[in-house]
C-alpha positions as a printed NumPy array, in Angstrom:
array([[ 13.426,  -2.575,   5.016],
       [ 14.421,   0.366,   7.13 ],
       [ 18.093,  -0.242,   6.335],
       [ 17.476,  -0.098,   2.574],
       [ 15.474,   3.106,   2.789],
       [ 18.026,   4.694,   5.135],
       [ 20.819,   3.798,   2.737],
       [ 18.894,   5.354,  -0.158],
       [ 18.193,   8.5  ,   1.85 ],
       [ 21.845,   8.905,   2.901],
       [ 23.021,   8.273,  -0.674],
       [ 20.57 ,  10.867,  -2.   ],
       [ 21.6  ,  13.49 ,   0.548],
       [ 25.275,  12.918,  -0.267],
       [ 24.616,  13.357,  -3.981],
       [ 22.691,  16.585,  -3.352],
       [ 25.501,  17.916,  -1.117],
       [ 28.189,  17.016,  -3.654],
       [ 26.188,  18.516,  -6.536],
       [ 25.856,  21.822,  -4.61 ],
       [ 22.88 ,  23.138,  -6.571],
       [ 20.062,  25.023,  -4.943],
       [ 16.758,  23.189,  -5.026],
       [ 13.727,  25.441,  -5.035],
       [ 10.343,  23.87 ,  -4.399],
       [  7.33 ,  25.586,  -5.886],
       [  3.683,  24.775,  -5.333],
       [  4.13 ,  22.842,  -2.112],
       [  0.48 ,  21.73 ,  -2.031],
       [  0.868,  19.688,  -5.231],
       [  4.149,  18.282,  -3.939],
       [  2.434,  17.256,  -0.694],
       [ -0.488,  15.682,  -2.575],
       [  1.926,  13.825,  -4.83 ],
       [  3.71 ,  12.489,  -1.763],
       [  0.489,  11.416,  -0.078],
       [ -0.863,   9.628,  -3.164],
       [  2.548,   8.053,  -3.816],
       [  2.729,   6.798,  -0.235],
       [ -0.812,   5.373,  -0.407],
       [  0.128,   3.641,  -3.651],
       [  3.252,   2.065,  -2.166],
       [  1.52 ,   0.989,   1.048],
       [ -1.289,  -0.669,  -0.907],
       [  1.259,  -2.297,  -3.204],
       [  3.208,  -3.877,  -0.325],
       [  0.005,  -5.06 ,   1.345],
       [ -1.152,  -6.545,  -1.966],
       [  2.12 ,  -8.455,  -2.402],
       [  1.433, -10.206,   0.91 ],
       [ -2.154, -11.018,  -0.05 ],
       [ -1.845, -12.051,  -3.712],
       [  1.098, -13.104,  -5.836],
       [  3.741, -10.516,  -6.625],
       [  3.233, -10.673, -10.4  ],
       [ -0.454,  -9.787, -10.13 ],
       [  0.283,  -7.088,  -7.553],
       [  2.916,  -5.537,  -9.832],
       [  0.708,  -5.681, -12.902],
       [ -2.276,  -4.16 , -11.13 ],
       [ -0.064,  -1.539,  -9.484],
       [  1.086,  -0.522, -12.944],
       [ -2.452,   0.423, -13.942],
       [ -1.597,   3.905, -12.693],
       [ -1.365,   5.363, -16.231],
       [ -4.871,   4.054, -17.007],
       [ -6.249,   5.905, -14.013],
       [ -4.098,   8.951, -14.764],
       [ -5.77 ,   9.175, -18.177],
       [ -9.255,   8.749, -16.736],
       [ -8.658,  11.132, -13.827],
       [ -7.054,  13.675, -16.147],
       [-10.258,  13.853, -18.134],
       [-12.683,  13.73 , -15.19 ],
       [-10.937,  15.765, -12.49 ],
       [ -8.222,  17.808, -14.185],
       [-10.097,  18.915, -17.329],
       [ -7.535,  17.41 , -19.704],
       [ -8.529,  16.834, -23.298],
       [ -8.683,  13.276, -24.538],
       [ -8.504,  12.134, -28.162],
       [ -9.61 ,   8.933, -29.887],
       [ -6.144,   7.369, -29.67 ],
       [ -6.056,   7.848, -25.902],
       [ -9.582,   6.46 , -25.534],
       [ -8.698,   3.347, -27.563],
       [ -5.489,   2.862, -25.567],
       [ -7.365,   3.161, -22.279],
       [ -9.987,   0.668, -23.453],
       [ -7.319,  -1.878, -24.402],
       [ -5.632,  -1.454, -21.03 ],
       [ -8.932,  -1.793, -19.179],
       [ -9.78 ,  -4.957, -21.117],
       [ -6.38 ,  -6.434, -20.274],
       [ -6.739,  -5.568, -16.606],
       [-10.223,  -7.08 , -16.53 ],
       [ -8.881, -10.31 , -18.035],
       [ -6.395, -10.53 , -15.164],
       [ -9.231, -10.411, -12.634],
       [-11.103, -13.204, -14.414],
       [ -8.237, -15.502, -15.399],
       [ -9.541, -18.431, -13.362],
       [ -6.712, -18.413, -10.849],
       [ -7.385, -18.821,  -7.168],
       [ -5.627, -15.684,  -6.017],
       [ -6.98 , -13.624,  -3.175],
       [ -9.474, -11.164,  -4.71 ],
       [ -8.98 ,  -8.766,  -1.773],
       [ -5.251,  -8.678,  -2.54 ],
       [ -6.044,  -7.958,  -6.197],
       [ -8.395,  -5.13 ,  -5.222],
       [ -5.766,  -3.621,  -2.931],
       [ -3.236,  -3.856,  -5.777],
       [ -5.729,  -2.073,  -8.026],
       [ -6.169,   0.597,  -5.335],
       [ -2.409,   1.019,  -5.529],
       [ -2.79 ,   1.732,  -9.247],
       [ -5.605,   4.191,  -8.577],
       [ -3.462,   6.077,  -6.045],
       [ -0.563,   6.026,  -8.526],
       [ -2.881,   7.596, -11.11 ],
       [ -3.485,  10.547,  -8.798],
       [  0.229,  10.731,  -7.948],
       [  1.066,  10.938, -11.657],
       [ -1.213,  13.949, -12.034],
       [  0.176,  15.785,  -9.076],
       [  3.743,  15.268, -10.237],
       [  2.706,  16.616, -13.646],
       [  1.156,  19.67 , -11.984],
       [  4.199,  20.215,  -9.807],
       [  7.23 ,  21.827, -11.367],
       [ 10.758,  21.692, -10.022],
       [ 13.129,  24.571, -10.534],
       [ 15.908,  22.013, -10.573],
       [ 14.853,  18.714, -12.186],
       [ 17.873,  16.818, -10.816],
       [ 15.922,  16.073,  -7.615],
       [ 13.76 ,  13.647,  -9.612],
       [ 16.865,  11.774, -10.71 ],
       [ 18.189,  11.689,  -7.157],
       [ 14.882,  10.335,  -5.82 ],
       [ 14.845,   7.655,  -8.505],
       [ 18.433,   6.746,  -7.712],
       [ 17.742,   6.539,  -3.959],
       [ 14.834,   4.167,  -4.386],
       [ 16.483,   1.932,  -6.965],
       [ 19.882,   1.8  ,  -5.29 ],
       [ 18.279,   0.637,  -2.059],
       [ 16.842,  -2.444,  -3.779],
       [ 20.314,  -3.818,  -4.449],
       [ 20.847,  -4.211,  -0.711],
       [ 18.432,  -7.186,  -0.642],
       [ 21.042,  -9.588,  -1.959]])
């Protein structure tokens, strides 16, 4: 909700102000692309939760590392070894089994959840390409998002 996100944002800003360290952003294009892909991933994830069950949406959303490995090889010229290939194959087989498990979940919701994982795969690459001068901002962002979830109770 808006309240949860506002609380997380205020908490994060307070922590940054108390910490009093300068945060220097480099390579703003990769930061922007990471933000766009991350936002697409989250939007698809929340839509998928409404269309399929939350467990399937979460599992398919977490296919991001599979796509990060594939995209790294195809688009970002990363080297891939046999261990990575075998790991990706096992993950792909597991994900495929979820699609064909015989349940009567909404296939459109599952596809949107998978799109969330695809977007997360791109987001992972852009965060890898982006470097922070001060890594604490990652911790603050993580804290803001996770702290806001406790306000649901």
